[in-house]
Amino acid sequence: MILPRRGTSTDMRNLIGIVIVVWLVIGVAAAAQRGYFGSNKDVSCKSFGDTALTIVAGPLNYVGANPKITCHTPQPSK
């Protein structure tokens, strides 16, 4: 019987953490390639949502995913 070595759960947590960081870095690269950063336009709910979804989608952006969001923010009363 082979017993797992000590620290295996720590190794797995480290691996999962690395995978998540790499996933998000790829998402940031995709958002940068789409021009979501560096413009002087006003940030709206839609532009922020599109950027956030692109980052979270990560590598899926390179296999055809193009996440978009529609949001409507309430207007202030007059």
PDB file of C-alpha atoms in Angstrom:
ATOM      1  CA  MET A   1       0.000   0.000   0.000  1.00  0.00           C
ATOM      2  CA  ILE A   2       1.389   3.374  -1.032  1.00  0.00           C
ATOM      3  CA  LEU A   3       0.591   6.233   1.277  1.00  0.00           C
ATOM      4  CA  PRO A   4       0.376   9.765  -0.096  1.00  0.00           C
ATOM      5  CA  ARG A   5       3.282  11.910   0.917  1.00  0.00           C
ATOM      6  CA  ARG A   6       2.808  14.647   3.424  1.00  0.00           C
ATOM      7  CA  GLY A   7       1.824  18.065   2.080  1.00  0.00           C
ATOM      8  CA  THR A   8      -0.134  16.798  -0.923  1.00  0.00           C
ATOM      9  CA  SER A   9      -3.121  19.025  -0.135  1.00  0.00           C
ATOM     10  CA  THR A  10      -0.807  22.030   0.104  1.00  0.00           C
ATOM     11  CA  ASP A  11       0.714  21.134  -3.257  1.00  0.00           C
ATOM     12  CA  MET A  12      -2.763  20.875  -4.769  1.00  0.00           C
ATOM     13  CA  ARG A  13      -3.765  24.266  -3.355  1.00  0.00           C
ATOM     14  CA  ASN A  14      -0.613  25.810  -4.792  1.00  0.00           C
ATOM     15  CA  LEU A  15      -1.315  24.271  -8.195  1.00  0.00           C
ATOM     16  CA  ILE A  16      -4.908  25.520  -8.196  1.00  0.00           C
ATOM     17  CA  GLY A  17      -3.712  28.989  -7.197  1.00  0.00           C
ATOM     18  CA  ILE A  18      -1.180  29.050 -10.033  1.00  0.00           C
ATOM     19  CA  VAL A  19      -3.808  27.908 -12.547  1.00  0.00           C
ATOM     20  CA  ILE A  20      -6.198  30.664 -11.419  1.00  0.00           C
ATOM     21  CA  VAL A  21      -3.511  33.347 -11.666  1.00  0.00           C
ATOM     22  CA  VAL A  22      -2.467  32.185 -15.146  1.00  0.00           C
ATOM     23  CA  TRP A  23      -6.161  32.073 -16.215  1.00  0.00           C
ATOM     24  CA  LEU A  24      -6.696  35.679 -15.089  1.00  0.00           C
ATOM     25  CA  VAL A  25      -3.448  36.892 -16.686  1.00  0.00           C
ATOM     26  CA  ILE A  26      -4.591  35.417 -19.998  1.00  0.00           C
ATOM     27  CA  GLY A  27      -7.913  37.228 -19.519  1.00  0.00           C
ATOM     28  CA  VAL A  28      -6.124  40.537 -18.906  1.00  0.00           C
ATOM     29  CA  ALA A  29      -4.097  39.984 -22.068  1.00  0.00           C
ATOM     30  CA  ALA A  30      -7.295  39.376 -24.055  1.00  0.00           C
ATOM     31  CA  ALA A  31      -8.902  42.520 -22.614  1.00  0.00           C
ATOM     32  CA  ALA A  32      -5.805  44.543 -23.506  1.00  0.00           C
ATOM     33  CA  GLN A  33      -5.832  43.191 -27.069  1.00  0.00           C
ATOM     34  CA  ARG A  34      -9.467  44.255 -27.408  1.00  0.00           C
ATOM     35  CA  GLY A  35      -8.551  47.777 -26.315  1.00  0.00           C
ATOM     36  CA  TYR A  36     -10.468  47.833 -23.040  1.00  0.00           C
ATOM     37  CA  PHE A  37      -7.608  49.593 -21.236  1.00  0.00           C
ATOM     38  CA  GLY A  38      -5.963  52.920 -21.895  1.00  0.00           C
ATOM     39  CA  SER A  39      -8.754  54.903 -23.501  1.00  0.00           C
ATOM     40  CA  ASN A  40      -9.922  58.226 -22.125  1.00  0.00           C
ATOM     41  CA  LYS A  41     -13.625  57.442 -22.403  1.00  0.00           C
ATOM     42  CA  ASP A  42     -15.974  57.490 -19.445  1.00  0.00           C
ATOM     43  CA  VAL A  43     -16.343  54.203 -17.638  1.00  0.00           C
ATOM     44  CA  SER A  44     -19.891  52.928 -17.747  1.00  0.00           C
ATOM     45  CA  CYS A  45     -21.563  49.869 -16.343  1.00  0.00           C
ATOM     46  CA  LYS A  46     -21.340  48.223 -19.774  1.00  0.00           C
ATOM     47  CA  SER A  47     -17.655  48.942 -20.382  1.00  0.00           C
ATOM     48  CA  PHE A  48     -16.702  47.824 -16.878  1.00  0.00           C
ATOM     49  CA  GLY A  49     -18.833  44.680 -17.191  1.00  0.00           C
ATOM     50  CA  ASP A  50     -17.406  43.783 -20.595  1.00  0.00           C
ATOM     51  CA  THR A  51     -13.863  44.203 -19.292  1.00  0.00           C
ATOM     52  CA  ALA A  52     -14.519  42.159 -16.144  1.00  0.00           C
ATOM     53  CA  LEU A  53     -16.211  39.351 -18.072  1.00  0.00           C
ATOM     54  CA  THR A  54     -13.386  39.226 -20.597  1.00  0.00           C
ATOM     55  CA  ILE A  55     -10.850  38.883 -17.781  1.00  0.00           C
ATOM     56  CA  VAL A  56     -12.851  36.170 -16.010  1.00  0.00           C
ATOM     57  CA  ALA A  57     -13.391  34.263 -19.283  1.00  0.00           C
ATOM     58  CA  GLY A  58      -9.602  33.990 -19.611  1.00  0.00           C
ATOM     59  CA  PRO A  59      -8.461  31.548 -22.302  1.00  0.00           C
ATOM     60  CA  LEU A  60     -12.038  31.063 -23.520  1.00  0.00           C
ATOM     61  CA  ASN A  61     -11.586  34.383 -25.334  1.00  0.00           C
ATOM     62  CA  TYR A  62      -9.167  32.668 -27.695  1.00  0.00           C
ATOM     63  CA  VAL A  63     -11.595  29.902 -28.644  1.00  0.00           C
ATOM     64  CA  GLY A  64     -14.391  32.222 -29.705  1.00  0.00           C
ATOM     65  CA  ALA A  65     -15.948  33.579 -26.518  1.00  0.00           C
ATOM     66  CA  ASN A  66     -16.730  37.271 -26.691  1.00  0.00           C
ATOM     67  CA  PRO A  67     -18.552  38.055 -23.448  1.00  0.00           C
ATOM     68  CA  LYS A  68     -20.753  41.137 -23.444  1.00  0.00           C
ATOM     69  CA  ILE A  69     -23.063  42.520 -20.814  1.00  0.00           C
ATOM     70  CA  THR A  70     -26.085  44.739 -20.969  1.00  0.00           C
ATOM     71  CA  CYS A  71     -26.871  46.764 -17.915  1.00  0.00           C
ATOM     72  CA  HIS A  72     -29.048  49.702 -17.170  1.00  0.00           C
ATOM     73  CA  THR A  73     -28.189  51.953 -14.291  1.00  0.00           C
ATOM     74  CA  PRO A  74     -30.968  53.998 -12.710  1.00  0.00           C
ATOM     75  CA  GLN A  75     -30.952  57.693 -13.523  1.00  0.00           C
ATOM     76  CA  PRO A  76     -30.952  60.141 -10.633  1.00  0.00           C
ATOM     77  CA  SER A  77     -34.282  61.753  -9.882  1.00  0.00           C
ATOM     78  CA  LYS A  78     -34.754  65.408 -10.745  1.00  0.00           C
TER      79      LYS A  78
END
